[in-house]
Short mmCIF file of C-alpha atoms in Angstrom, two decimals:
data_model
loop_
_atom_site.label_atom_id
_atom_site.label_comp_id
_atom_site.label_asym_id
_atom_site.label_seq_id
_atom_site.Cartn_x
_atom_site.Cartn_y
_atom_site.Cartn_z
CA UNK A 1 -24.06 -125.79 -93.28
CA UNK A 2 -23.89 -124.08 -96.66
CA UNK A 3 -20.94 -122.22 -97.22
CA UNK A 4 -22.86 -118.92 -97.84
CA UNK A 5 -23.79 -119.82 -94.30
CA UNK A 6 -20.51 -120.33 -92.82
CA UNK A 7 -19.24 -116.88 -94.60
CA UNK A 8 -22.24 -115.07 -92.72
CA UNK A 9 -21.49 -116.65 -89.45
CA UNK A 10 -17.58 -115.93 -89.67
CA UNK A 11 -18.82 -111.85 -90.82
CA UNK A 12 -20.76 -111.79 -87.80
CA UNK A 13 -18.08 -113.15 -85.70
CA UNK A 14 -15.52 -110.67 -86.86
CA UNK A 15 -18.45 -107.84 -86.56
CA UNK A 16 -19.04 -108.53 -83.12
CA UNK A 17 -14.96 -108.70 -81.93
CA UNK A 18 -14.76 -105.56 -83.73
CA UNK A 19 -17.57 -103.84 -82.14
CA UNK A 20 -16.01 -105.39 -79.01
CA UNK A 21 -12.98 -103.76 -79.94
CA UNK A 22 -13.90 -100.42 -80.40
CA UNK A 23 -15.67 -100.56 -76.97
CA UNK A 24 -12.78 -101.57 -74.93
CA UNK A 25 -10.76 -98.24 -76.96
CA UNK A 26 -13.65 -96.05 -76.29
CA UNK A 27 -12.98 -93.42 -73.42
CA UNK A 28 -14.80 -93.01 -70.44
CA UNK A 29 -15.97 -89.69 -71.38
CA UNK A 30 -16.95 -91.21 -74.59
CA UNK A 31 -18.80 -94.04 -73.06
CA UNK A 32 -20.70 -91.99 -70.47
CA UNK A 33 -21.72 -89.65 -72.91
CA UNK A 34 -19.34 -86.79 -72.86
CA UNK A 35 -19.70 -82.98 -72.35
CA UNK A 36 -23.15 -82.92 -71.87
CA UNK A 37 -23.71 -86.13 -69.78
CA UNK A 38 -20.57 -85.33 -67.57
CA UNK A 39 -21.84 -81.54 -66.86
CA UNK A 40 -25.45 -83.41 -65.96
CA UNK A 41 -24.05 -85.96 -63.92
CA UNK A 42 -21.43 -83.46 -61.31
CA UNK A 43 -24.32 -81.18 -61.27
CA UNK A 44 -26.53 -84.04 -59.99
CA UNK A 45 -23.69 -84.79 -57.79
CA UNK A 46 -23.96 -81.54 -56.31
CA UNK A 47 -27.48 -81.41 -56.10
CA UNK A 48 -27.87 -84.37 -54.38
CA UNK A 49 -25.12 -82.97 -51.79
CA UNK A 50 -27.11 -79.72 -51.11
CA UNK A 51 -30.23 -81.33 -50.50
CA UNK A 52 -29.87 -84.65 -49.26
CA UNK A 53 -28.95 -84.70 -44.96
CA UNK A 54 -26.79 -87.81 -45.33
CA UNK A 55 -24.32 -85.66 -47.21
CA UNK A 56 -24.00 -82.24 -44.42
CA UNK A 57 -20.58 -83.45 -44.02
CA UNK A 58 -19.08 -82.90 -46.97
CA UNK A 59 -21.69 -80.35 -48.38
CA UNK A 60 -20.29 -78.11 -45.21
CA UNK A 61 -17.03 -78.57 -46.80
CA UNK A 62 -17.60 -76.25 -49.86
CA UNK A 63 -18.37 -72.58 -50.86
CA UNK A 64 -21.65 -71.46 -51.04
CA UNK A 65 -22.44 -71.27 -53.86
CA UNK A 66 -20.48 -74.50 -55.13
CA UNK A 67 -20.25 -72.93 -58.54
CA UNK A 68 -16.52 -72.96 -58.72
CA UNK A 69 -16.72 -76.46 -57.47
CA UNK A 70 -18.93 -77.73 -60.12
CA UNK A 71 -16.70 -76.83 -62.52
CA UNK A 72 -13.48 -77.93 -61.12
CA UNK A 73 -14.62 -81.48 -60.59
CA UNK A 74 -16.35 -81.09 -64.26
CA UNK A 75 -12.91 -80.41 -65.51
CA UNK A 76 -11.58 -82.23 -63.62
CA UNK A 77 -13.17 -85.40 -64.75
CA UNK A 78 -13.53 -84.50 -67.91
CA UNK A 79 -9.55 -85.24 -68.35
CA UNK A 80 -9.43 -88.24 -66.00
CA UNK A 81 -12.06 -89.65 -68.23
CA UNK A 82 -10.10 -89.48 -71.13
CA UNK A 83 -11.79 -86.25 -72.39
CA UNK A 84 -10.27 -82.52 -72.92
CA UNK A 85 -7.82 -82.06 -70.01
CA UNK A 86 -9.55 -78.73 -69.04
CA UNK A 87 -8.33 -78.46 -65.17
CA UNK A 88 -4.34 -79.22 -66.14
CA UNK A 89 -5.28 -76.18 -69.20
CA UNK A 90 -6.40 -73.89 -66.45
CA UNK A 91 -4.99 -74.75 -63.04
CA UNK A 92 -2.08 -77.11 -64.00
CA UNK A 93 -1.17 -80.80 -62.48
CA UNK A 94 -4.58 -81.72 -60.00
CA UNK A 95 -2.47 -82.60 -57.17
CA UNK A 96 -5.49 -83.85 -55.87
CA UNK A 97 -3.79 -84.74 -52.22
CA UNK A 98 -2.58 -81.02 -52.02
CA UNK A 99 -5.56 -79.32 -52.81
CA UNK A 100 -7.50 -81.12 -50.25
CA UNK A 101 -4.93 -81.04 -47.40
CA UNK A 102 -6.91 -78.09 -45.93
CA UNK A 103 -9.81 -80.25 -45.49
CA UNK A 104 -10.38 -82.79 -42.88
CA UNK A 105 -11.51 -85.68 -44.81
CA UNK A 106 -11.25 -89.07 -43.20
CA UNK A 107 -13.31 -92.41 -43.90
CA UNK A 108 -16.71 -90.56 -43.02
CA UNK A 109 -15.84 -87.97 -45.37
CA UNK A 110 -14.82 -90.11 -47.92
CA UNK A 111 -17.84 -92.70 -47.64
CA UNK A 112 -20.38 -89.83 -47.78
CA UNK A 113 -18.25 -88.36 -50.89
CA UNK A 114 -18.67 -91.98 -53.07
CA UNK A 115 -22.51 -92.70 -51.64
CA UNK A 116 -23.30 -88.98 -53.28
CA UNK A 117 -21.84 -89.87 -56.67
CA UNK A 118 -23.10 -93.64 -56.14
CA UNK A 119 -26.14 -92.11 -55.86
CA UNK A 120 -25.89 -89.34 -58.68
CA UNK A 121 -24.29 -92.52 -61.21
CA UNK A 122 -27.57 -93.95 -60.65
CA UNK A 123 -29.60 -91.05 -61.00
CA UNK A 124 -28.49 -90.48 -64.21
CA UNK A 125 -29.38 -94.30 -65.46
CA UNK A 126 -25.48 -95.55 -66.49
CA UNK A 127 -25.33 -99.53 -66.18
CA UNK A 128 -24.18 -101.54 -63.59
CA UNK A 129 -20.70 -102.47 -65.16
CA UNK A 130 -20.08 -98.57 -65.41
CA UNK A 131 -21.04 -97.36 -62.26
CA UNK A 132 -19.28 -100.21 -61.04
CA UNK A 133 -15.93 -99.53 -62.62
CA UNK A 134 -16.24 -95.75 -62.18
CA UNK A 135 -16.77 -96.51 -58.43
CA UNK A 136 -13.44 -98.72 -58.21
CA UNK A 137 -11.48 -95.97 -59.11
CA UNK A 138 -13.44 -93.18 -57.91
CA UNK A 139 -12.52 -95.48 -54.33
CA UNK A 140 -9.02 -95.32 -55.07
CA UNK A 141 -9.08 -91.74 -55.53
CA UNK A 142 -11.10 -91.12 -52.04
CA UNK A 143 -9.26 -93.53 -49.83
CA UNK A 144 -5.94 -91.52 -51.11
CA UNK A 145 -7.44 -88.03 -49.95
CA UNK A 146 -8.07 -89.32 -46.30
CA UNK A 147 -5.97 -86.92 -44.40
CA UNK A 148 -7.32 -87.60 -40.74
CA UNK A 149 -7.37 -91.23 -39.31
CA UNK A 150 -11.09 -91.55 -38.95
#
């Protein structure tokens, strides 16, 4: 190996950990795709609730329209994703548990909430990993809002 060569192969190197890097301090609402991508994907959410049977449960759940819903969850996430904390600007802490307390949620509830935005990740074409790691703590979140034992 010529030494130009070994230079090139060590810039690569450190070119690739960096890109690696900057990844791993990218936000979720970066790495999703931000305002835009995050409006399309709670909408989808939403659309797939209103139309889709397997999801009466929890469509039953919210106003009709959902408008105000749409945009709570967008701002919502849009915070918990790393993004502009819009919901804490305009309604204060989530306190995600109390908000929901008025709704009976238990594991049906919460399965048919995470197969919707299962669904609606996929929809919108974000790779496994993603949807994968967005699910593990979109889980978290659901299994904490059961408020009924079944």
């Amino acid at each position: 190996m010529t030494e130009s060569t070994a230079i090139q192969h060590s810039d690569d190197a450190q070119d690739q950990q960096q890109d690696q890097q900057a990844q791993a301090e990218r936000t979720l609402y970066e790495t999703i795709g931000g305002e835009t991508r995050l409006r399309e994907l709670v909408d989808r959410f939403y659309d797939l609730m209103q139309l889709e049977g397997d999801f009466a449960s929890i469509h039953a759940m919210h106003p009709v329209p959902n408008d105000g819903s749409r945009d709570k969850l967008f701002m919502f996430l849009s915070g918990w994703m790393g993004g502009p904390n819009l919901f804490i600007e305009r309604f204060g802490h989530p306190m995600l548990r109390a908000r929901h307390l008025p709704y009976a949620i238990g594991t049906a509830e919460r399965d048919q909430w995470l197969r919707c935005m299962a669904q609606a990740l996929e929809d919108m074409g974000y790779d496994y990993d993603l949807r994968l790691r967005l699910m593990t703590s979109f889980y978290q979140t659901a299994d904490w809002m059961r408020n009924k034992p079944h």
